[in-house]
mmCIF file with all atom_site columns, C-alpha atoms and ligand atoms in Angstrom:
data_model
loop_
_atom_site.group_PDB
_atom_site.id
_atom_site.type_symbol
_atom_site.label_atom_id
_atom_site.label_alt_id
_atom_site.label_comp_id
_atom_site.label_asym_id
_atom_site.label_entity_id
_atom_site.label_seq_id
_atom_site.pdbx_PDB_ins_code
_atom_site.Cartn_x
_atom_site.Cartn_y
_atom_site.Cartn_z
_atom_site.occupancy
_atom_site.B_iso_or_equiv
_atom_site.pdbx_formal_charge
_atom_site.auth_seq_id
_atom_site.auth_comp_id
_atom_site.auth_asym_id
_atom_site.auth_atom_id
_atom_site.pdbx_PDB_model_num
ATOM   1   C CA  . UNK A 1 1  ? 0.000   0.000   0.000  1.00 88.00 ? 1   UNK A CA  1
ATOM   2   C CA  . UNK A 1 2  ? 1.409   3.436   -0.821 1.00 92.00 ? 2   UNK A CA  1
ATOM   3   C CA  . UNK A 1 3  ? 2.683   5.176   2.326  1.00 93.00 ? 3   UNK A CA  1
ATOM   4   C CA  . UNK A 1 4  ? 0.196   8.063   2.254  1.00 95.00 ? 4   UNK A CA  1
ATOM   5   C CA  . UNK A 1 5  ? -2.676  5.616   2.668  1.00 94.00 ? 5   UNK A CA  1
ATOM   6   C CA  . UNK A 1 6  ? -1.159  3.438   5.390  1.00 95.00 ? 6   UNK A CA  1
ATOM   7   C CA  . UNK A 1 7  ? -2.405  3.611   8.957  1.00 94.00 ? 7   UNK A CA  1
ATOM   8   C CA  . UNK A 1 8  ? -5.959  4.649   8.073  1.00 95.00 ? 8   UNK A CA  1
ATOM   9   C CA  . UNK A 1 9  ? -7.596  1.313   8.768  1.00 94.00 ? 9   UNK A CA  1
ATOM   10  C CA  . UNK A 1 10 ? -7.695  0.119   5.138  1.00 96.00 ? 10  UNK A CA  1
ATOM   11  C CA  . UNK A 1 11 ? -5.584  -2.973  5.836  1.00 96.00 ? 11  UNK A CA  1
ATOM   12  C CA  . UNK A 1 12 ? -7.802  -3.884  8.772  1.00 97.00 ? 12  UNK A CA  1
ATOM   13  C CA  . UNK A 1 13 ? -10.953 -3.462  6.687  1.00 97.00 ? 13  UNK A CA  1
ATOM   14  C CA  . UNK A 1 14 ? -9.483  -5.733  3.998  1.00 97.00 ? 14  UNK A CA  1
ATOM   15  C CA  . UNK A 1 15 ? -8.692  -8.393  6.589  1.00 98.00 ? 15  UNK A CA  1
ATOM   16  C CA  . UNK A 1 16 ? -12.201 -8.210  8.072  1.00 98.00 ? 16  UNK A CA  1
ATOM   17  C CA  . UNK A 1 17 ? -13.869 -8.300  4.659  1.00 98.00 ? 17  UNK A CA  1
ATOM   18  C CA  . UNK A 1 18 ? -11.650 -11.202 3.608  1.00 98.00 ? 18  UNK A CA  1
ATOM   19  C CA  . UNK A 1 19 ? -12.578 -13.151 6.733  1.00 98.00 ? 19  UNK A CA  1
ATOM   20  C CA  . UNK A 1 20 ? -16.289 -12.510 6.097  1.00 98.00 ? 20  UNK A CA  1
ATOM   21  C CA  . UNK A 1 21 ? -15.940 -13.709 2.517  1.00 98.00 ? 21  UNK A CA  1
ATOM   22  C CA  . UNK A 1 22 ? -14.027 -16.828 3.557  1.00 98.00 ? 22  UNK A CA  1
ATOM   23  C CA  . UNK A 1 23 ? -16.573 -17.606 6.252  1.00 98.00 ? 23  UNK A CA  1
ATOM   24  C CA  . UNK A 1 24 ? -19.469 -17.234 3.797  1.00 98.00 ? 24  UNK A CA  1
ATOM   25  C CA  . UNK A 1 25 ? -17.674 -19.503 1.311  1.00 98.00 ? 25  UNK A CA  1
ATOM   26  C CA  . UNK A 1 26 ? -17.411 -22.300 3.890  1.00 97.00 ? 26  UNK A CA  1
ATOM   27  C CA  . UNK A 1 27 ? -13.793 -21.997 4.989  1.00 97.00 ? 27  UNK A CA  1
ATOM   28  C CA  . UNK A 1 28 ? -13.068 -23.569 8.379  1.00 97.00 ? 28  UNK A CA  1
ATOM   29  C CA  . UNK A 1 29 ? -9.555  -22.325 9.138  1.00 98.00 ? 29  UNK A CA  1
ATOM   30  C CA  . UNK A 1 30 ? -7.510  -19.330 7.980  1.00 98.00 ? 30  UNK A CA  1
ATOM   31  C CA  . UNK A 1 31 ? -3.719  -19.205 8.386  1.00 98.00 ? 31  UNK A CA  1
ATOM   32  C CA  . UNK A 1 32 ? -1.389  -16.230 8.192  1.00 97.00 ? 32  UNK A CA  1
ATOM   33  C CA  . UNK A 1 33 ? 2.329   -15.694 8.498  1.00 97.00 ? 33  UNK A CA  1
ATOM   34  C CA  . UNK A 1 34 ? 2.439   -12.158 9.790  1.00 95.00 ? 34  UNK A CA  1
ATOM   35  C CA  . UNK A 1 35 ? 3.290   -9.773  12.575 1.00 95.00 ? 35  UNK A CA  1
ATOM   36  C CA  . UNK A 1 36 ? 2.293   -11.314 15.930 1.00 96.00 ? 36  UNK A CA  1
ATOM   37  C CA  . UNK A 1 37 ? 1.506   -7.839  17.274 1.00 96.00 ? 37  UNK A CA  1
ATOM   38  C CA  . UNK A 1 38 ? -0.981  -7.122  14.487 1.00 96.00 ? 38  UNK A CA  1
ATOM   39  C CA  . UNK A 1 39 ? -3.034  -10.139 13.466 1.00 97.00 ? 39  UNK A CA  1
ATOM   40  C CA  . UNK A 1 40 ? -4.249  -11.163 16.958 1.00 97.00 ? 40  UNK A CA  1
ATOM   41  C CA  . UNK A 1 41 ? -6.436  -8.039  16.953 1.00 97.00 ? 41  UNK A CA  1
ATOM   42  C CA  . UNK A 1 42 ? -8.358  -9.711  14.115 1.00 97.00 ? 42  UNK A CA  1
ATOM   43  C CA  . UNK A 1 43 ? -8.749  -13.024 15.902 1.00 97.00 ? 43  UNK A CA  1
ATOM   44  C CA  . UNK A 1 44 ? -5.583  -14.900 14.967 1.00 98.00 ? 44  UNK A CA  1
ATOM   45  C CA  . UNK A 1 45 ? -3.546  -16.912 17.470 1.00 98.00 ? 45  UNK A CA  1
ATOM   46  C CA  . UNK A 1 46 ? -0.303  -18.920 17.254 1.00 97.00 ? 46  UNK A CA  1
ATOM   47  C CA  . UNK A 1 47 ? -0.943  -22.026 15.179 1.00 98.00 ? 47  UNK A CA  1
ATOM   48  C CA  . UNK A 1 48 ? 1.914   -24.346 16.176 1.00 97.00 ? 48  UNK A CA  1
ATOM   49  C CA  . UNK A 1 49 ? 0.717   -24.977 19.756 1.00 97.00 ? 49  UNK A CA  1
ATOM   50  C CA  . UNK A 1 50 ? -2.665  -25.954 18.272 1.00 97.00 ? 50  UNK A CA  1
ATOM   51  C CA  . UNK A 1 51 ? -1.092  -28.672 16.129 1.00 97.00 ? 51  UNK A CA  1
ATOM   52  C CA  . UNK A 1 52 ? -0.676  -26.894 12.793 1.00 98.00 ? 52  UNK A CA  1
ATOM   53  C CA  . UNK A 1 53 ? 2.717   -27.126 11.147 1.00 98.00 ? 53  UNK A CA  1
ATOM   54  C CA  . UNK A 1 54 ? 3.615   -24.481 8.560  1.00 98.00 ? 54  UNK A CA  1
ATOM   55  C CA  . UNK A 1 55 ? 4.303   -25.538 4.950  1.00 97.00 ? 55  UNK A CA  1
ATOM   56  C CA  . UNK A 1 56 ? 7.956   -24.611 5.449  1.00 97.00 ? 56  UNK A CA  1
ATOM   57  C CA  . UNK A 1 57 ? 9.912   -24.470 8.732  1.00 95.00 ? 57  UNK A CA  1
ATOM   58  C CA  . UNK A 1 58 ? 9.504   -21.221 10.683 1.00 95.00 ? 58  UNK A CA  1
ATOM   59  C CA  . UNK A 1 59 ? 12.530  -20.256 12.841 1.00 93.00 ? 59  UNK A CA  1
ATOM   60  C CA  . UNK A 1 60 ? 11.840  -20.486 16.576 1.00 93.00 ? 60  UNK A CA  1
ATOM   61  C CA  . UNK A 1 61 ? 12.288  -16.739 16.985 1.00 94.00 ? 61  UNK A CA  1
ATOM   62  C CA  . UNK A 1 62 ? 9.390   -16.166 14.571 1.00 95.00 ? 62  UNK A CA  1
ATOM   63  C CA  . UNK A 1 63 ? 7.201   -19.041 15.765 1.00 95.00 ? 63  UNK A CA  1
ATOM   64  C CA  . UNK A 1 64 ? 4.393   -16.725 16.897 1.00 97.00 ? 64  UNK A CA  1
ATOM   65  C CA  . UNK A 1 65 ? 4.129   -15.287 13.390 1.00 97.00 ? 65  UNK A CA  1
ATOM   66  C CA  . UNK A 1 66 ? 2.510   -18.519 12.156 1.00 98.00 ? 66  UNK A CA  1
ATOM   67  C CA  . UNK A 1 67 ? -1.115  -17.994 13.142 1.00 98.00 ? 67  UNK A CA  1
ATOM   68  C CA  . UNK A 1 68 ? -4.544  -19.481 12.660 1.00 98.00 ? 68  UNK A CA  1
ATOM   69  C CA  . UNK A 1 69 ? -8.139  -18.438 13.076 1.00 98.00 ? 69  UNK A CA  1
ATOM   70  C CA  . UNK A 1 70 ? -11.149 -20.768 13.127 1.00 98.00 ? 70  UNK A CA  1
ATOM   71  C CA  . UNK A 1 71 ? -14.230 -19.553 11.292 1.00 98.00 ? 71  UNK A CA  1
ATOM   72  C CA  . UNK A 1 72 ? -16.353 -22.450 12.620 1.00 96.00 ? 72  UNK A CA  1
ATOM   73  C CA  . UNK A 1 73 ? -16.699 -23.722 16.179 1.00 95.00 ? 73  UNK A CA  1
ATOM   74  C CA  . UNK A 1 74 ? -15.227 -27.070 17.167 1.00 94.00 ? 74  UNK A CA  1
ATOM   75  C CA  . UNK A 1 75 ? -12.654 -27.273 14.365 1.00 96.00 ? 75  UNK A CA  1
ATOM   76  C CA  . UNK A 1 76 ? -9.495  -26.548 16.335 1.00 96.00 ? 76  UNK A CA  1
ATOM   77  C CA  . UNK A 1 77 ? -8.651  -29.639 18.317 1.00 94.00 ? 77  UNK A CA  1
ATOM   78  C CA  . UNK A 1 78 ? -10.235 -32.016 15.815 1.00 96.00 ? 78  UNK A CA  1
ATOM   79  C CA  . UNK A 1 79 ? -7.688  -31.586 12.994 1.00 96.00 ? 79  UNK A CA  1
ATOM   80  C CA  . UNK A 1 80 ? -3.918  -31.178 12.988 1.00 97.00 ? 80  UNK A CA  1
ATOM   81  C CA  . UNK A 1 81 ? -0.878  -31.658 10.779 1.00 98.00 ? 81  UNK A CA  1
ATOM   82  C CA  . UNK A 1 82 ? 1.170   -29.922 8.156  1.00 98.00 ? 82  UNK A CA  1
ATOM   83  C CA  . UNK A 1 83 ? -0.654  -27.224 6.238  1.00 98.00 ? 83  UNK A CA  1
ATOM   84  C CA  . UNK A 1 84 ? -0.470  -27.274 2.440  1.00 97.00 ? 84  UNK A CA  1
ATOM   85  C CA  . UNK A 1 85 ? -0.475  -23.820 0.888  1.00 96.00 ? 85  UNK A CA  1
ATOM   86  C CA  . UNK A 1 86 ? -1.690  -22.585 -2.476 1.00 95.00 ? 86  UNK A CA  1
ATOM   87  C CA  . UNK A 1 87 ? 0.694   -23.161 -5.396 1.00 97.00 ? 87  UNK A CA  1
ATOM   88  C CA  . UNK A 1 88 ? 1.432   -19.433 -5.724 1.00 97.00 ? 88  UNK A CA  1
ATOM   89  C CA  . UNK A 1 89 ? 2.783   -19.376 -2.145 1.00 96.00 ? 89  UNK A CA  1
ATOM   90  C CA  . UNK A 1 90 ? 4.559   -22.709 -2.347 1.00 97.00 ? 90  UNK A CA  1
ATOM   91  C CA  . UNK A 1 91 ? 8.123   -21.404 -2.495 1.00 96.00 ? 91  UNK A CA  1
ATOM   92  C CA  . UNK A 1 92 ? 10.476  -21.633 0.498  1.00 94.00 ? 92  UNK A CA  1
ATOM   93  C CA  . UNK A 1 93 ? 11.734  -18.073 0.048  1.00 94.00 ? 93  UNK A CA  1
ATOM   94  C CA  . UNK A 1 94 ? 8.233   -16.748 0.761  1.00 93.00 ? 94  UNK A CA  1
ATOM   95  C CA  . UNK A 1 95 ? 8.366   -18.353 4.216  1.00 93.00 ? 95  UNK A CA  1
ATOM   96  C CA  . UNK A 1 96 ? 11.651  -16.773 5.306  1.00 88.00 ? 96  UNK A CA  1
ATOM   97  C CA  . UNK A 1 97 ? 12.144  -13.260 6.619  1.00 83.00 ? 97  UNK A CA  1
HETATM 98  C C1  . COA B 2 .  ? 0.843   -3.604  6.228  1.00 96.85 ? 101 COA B C1  1
HETATM 99  C C2  . COA B 2 .  ? -0.268  -2.761  5.580  1.00 96.85 ? 101 COA B C2  1
HETATM 100 C C3  . COA B 2 .  ? -0.942  -3.571  4.450  1.00 96.85 ? 101 COA B C3  1
HETATM 101 C C4  . COA B 2 .  ? -1.338  -2.470  6.666  1.00 96.85 ? 101 COA B C4  1
HETATM 102 O O1  . COA B 2 .  ? -2.381  -1.695  6.099  1.00 96.85 ? 101 COA B O1  1
HETATM 103 P P1  . COA B 2 .  ? -2.867  -0.369  6.831  1.00 96.85 ? 101 COA B P1  1
HETATM 104 O O2  . COA B 2 .  ? -4.079  0.108   6.107  1.00 96.85 ? 101 COA B O2  1
HETATM 105 O O3  . COA B 2 .  ? -1.725  0.577   6.955  1.00 96.85 ? 101 COA B O3  1
HETATM 106 O O4  . COA B 2 .  ? -3.248  -0.952  8.283  1.00 96.85 ? 101 COA B O4  1
HETATM 107 P P2  . COA B 2 .  ? -4.314  -0.406  9.305  1.00 96.85 ? 101 COA B P2  1
HETATM 108 O O5  . COA B 2 .  ? -4.477  1.080   9.131  1.00 96.85 ? 101 COA B O5  1
HETATM 109 O O6  . COA B 2 .  ? -5.550  -1.228  9.263  1.00 96.85 ? 101 COA B O6  1
HETATM 110 O O7  . COA B 2 .  ? -3.608  -0.733  10.667 1.00 96.85 ? 101 COA B O7  1
HETATM 111 C C5  . COA B 2 .  ? -2.532  0.057   11.110 1.00 96.85 ? 101 COA B C5  1
HETATM 112 C C6  . COA B 2 .  ? -1.805  -0.690  12.191 1.00 96.85 ? 101 COA B C6  1
HETATM 113 O O8  . COA B 2 .  ? -1.031  -1.725  11.559 1.00 96.85 ? 101 COA B O8  1
HETATM 114 C C7  . COA B 2 .  ? 0.286   -1.644  12.040 1.00 96.85 ? 101 COA B C7  1
HETATM 115 N N1  . COA B 2 .  ? 1.181   -2.104  10.989 1.00 96.85 ? 101 COA B N1  1
HETATM 116 C C8  . COA B 2 .  ? 1.274   -1.612  9.745  1.00 96.85 ? 101 COA B C8  1
HETATM 117 N N2  . COA B 2 .  ? 2.228   -2.286  9.073  1.00 96.85 ? 101 COA B N2  1
HETATM 118 C C9  . COA B 2 .  ? 2.747   -3.202  9.919  1.00 96.85 ? 101 COA B C9  1
HETATM 119 C C10 . COA B 2 .  ? 3.750   -4.199  9.805  1.00 96.85 ? 101 COA B C10 1
HETATM 120 N N3  . COA B 2 .  ? 4.437   -4.410  8.666  1.00 96.85 ? 101 COA B N3  1
HETATM 121 N N4  . COA B 2 .  ? 4.011   -4.964  10.878 1.00 96.85 ? 101 COA B N4  1
HETATM 122 C C11 . COA B 2 .  ? 3.333   -4.783  12.031 1.00 96.85 ? 101 COA B C11 1
HETATM 123 N N5  . COA B 2 .  ? 2.359   -3.857  12.194 1.00 96.85 ? 101 COA B N5  1
HETATM 124 C C12 . COA B 2 .  ? 2.072   -3.075  11.141 1.00 96.85 ? 101 COA B C12 1
HETATM 125 C C13 . COA B 2 .  ? 0.492   -0.183  12.352 1.00 96.85 ? 101 COA B C13 1
HETATM 126 O O9  . COA B 2 .  ? 1.544   -0.012  13.288 1.00 96.85 ? 101 COA B O9  1
HETATM 127 C C14 . COA B 2 .  ? -0.856  0.197   12.949 1.00 96.85 ? 101 COA B C14 1
HETATM 128 O O10 . COA B 2 .  ? -0.872  -0.184  14.310 1.00 96.85 ? 101 COA B O10 1
HETATM 129 P P3  . COA B 2 .  ? -1.681  0.659   15.405 1.00 96.85 ? 101 COA B P3  1
HETATM 130 O O11 . COA B 2 .  ? -3.126  0.541   15.022 1.00 96.85 ? 101 COA B O11 1
HETATM 131 O O12 . COA B 2 .  ? -1.363  0.000   16.693 1.00 96.85 ? 101 COA B O12 1
HETATM 132 O O13 . COA B 2 .  ? -1.174  2.079   15.264 1.00 96.85 ? 101 COA B O13 1
HETATM 133 C C15 . COA B 2 .  ? 0.268   -1.442  5.014  1.00 96.85 ? 101 COA B C15 1
HETATM 134 O O14 . COA B 2 .  ? 0.683   -0.598  6.090  1.00 96.85 ? 101 COA B O14 1
HETATM 135 C C16 . COA B 2 .  ? 1.440   -1.609  4.069  1.00 96.85 ? 101 COA B C16 1
HETATM 136 O O15 . COA B 2 .  ? 1.233   -1.886  2.881  1.00 96.85 ? 101 COA B O15 1
HETATM 137 N N6  . COA B 2 .  ? 2.674   -1.419  4.558  1.00 96.85 ? 101 COA B N6  1
HETATM 138 C C17 . COA B 2 .  ? 3.895   -1.484  3.730  1.00 96.85 ? 101 COA B C17 1
HETATM 139 C C18 . COA B 2 .  ? 4.242   -2.887  3.330  1.00 96.85 ? 101 COA B C18 1
HETATM 140 C C19 . COA B 2 .  ? 4.375   -3.815  4.514  1.00 96.85 ? 101 COA B C19 1
HETATM 141 O O16 . COA B 2 .  ? 4.889   -3.459  5.566  1.00 96.85 ? 101 COA B O16 1
HETATM 142 N N7  . COA B 2 .  ? 3.895   -5.042  4.324  1.00 96.85 ? 101 COA B N7  1
HETATM 143 C C20 . COA B 2 .  ? 3.965   -6.077  5.328  1.00 96.85 ? 101 COA B C20 1
HETATM 144 C C21 . COA B 2 .  ? 4.693   -7.262  4.745  1.00 96.85 ? 101 COA B C21 1
HETATM 145 S S1  . COA B 2 .  ? 4.504   -8.669  5.795  1.00 96.85 ? 101 COA B S1  1
#
């Protein structure tokens, strides 16, 4: 986003709208690799302790950046394992800082 338009809530609105769209389309779980000080305000929490392994290894120092949000009740705790990402994101360099 161009700097002049950052910090006005646009990113947050896009996240909220995206979550609404995913929920309406039947998505159960949403994963992000992002800033652990930012995404929790939109309902994300660390995914590794809940049993979800990232597609590529995340260094321990960044472990909290791998996050998940359930869009349906009773999903977390019933599934676990290594997450497979979309082909466009399936490159190891996208998962490193
Ligand atoms: C990241 C980005 C999409 C967020 O969109 P936005 O419209 O500016 O975000 P919002 O206005 O909804 O939220 C602003 C909050 O996000 C925080 N934030 C913005 N960029 C951030 C980042 N990269 N990491 C952590 N927090 C960030 C701001 O500090 C601000 O926090 P505050 O509410 O406590 O003051 C946008 O700022 C951007 O394009 N930045 C440049 C590129 C970038 O940093 N991308 C991230 C790559 S992982």
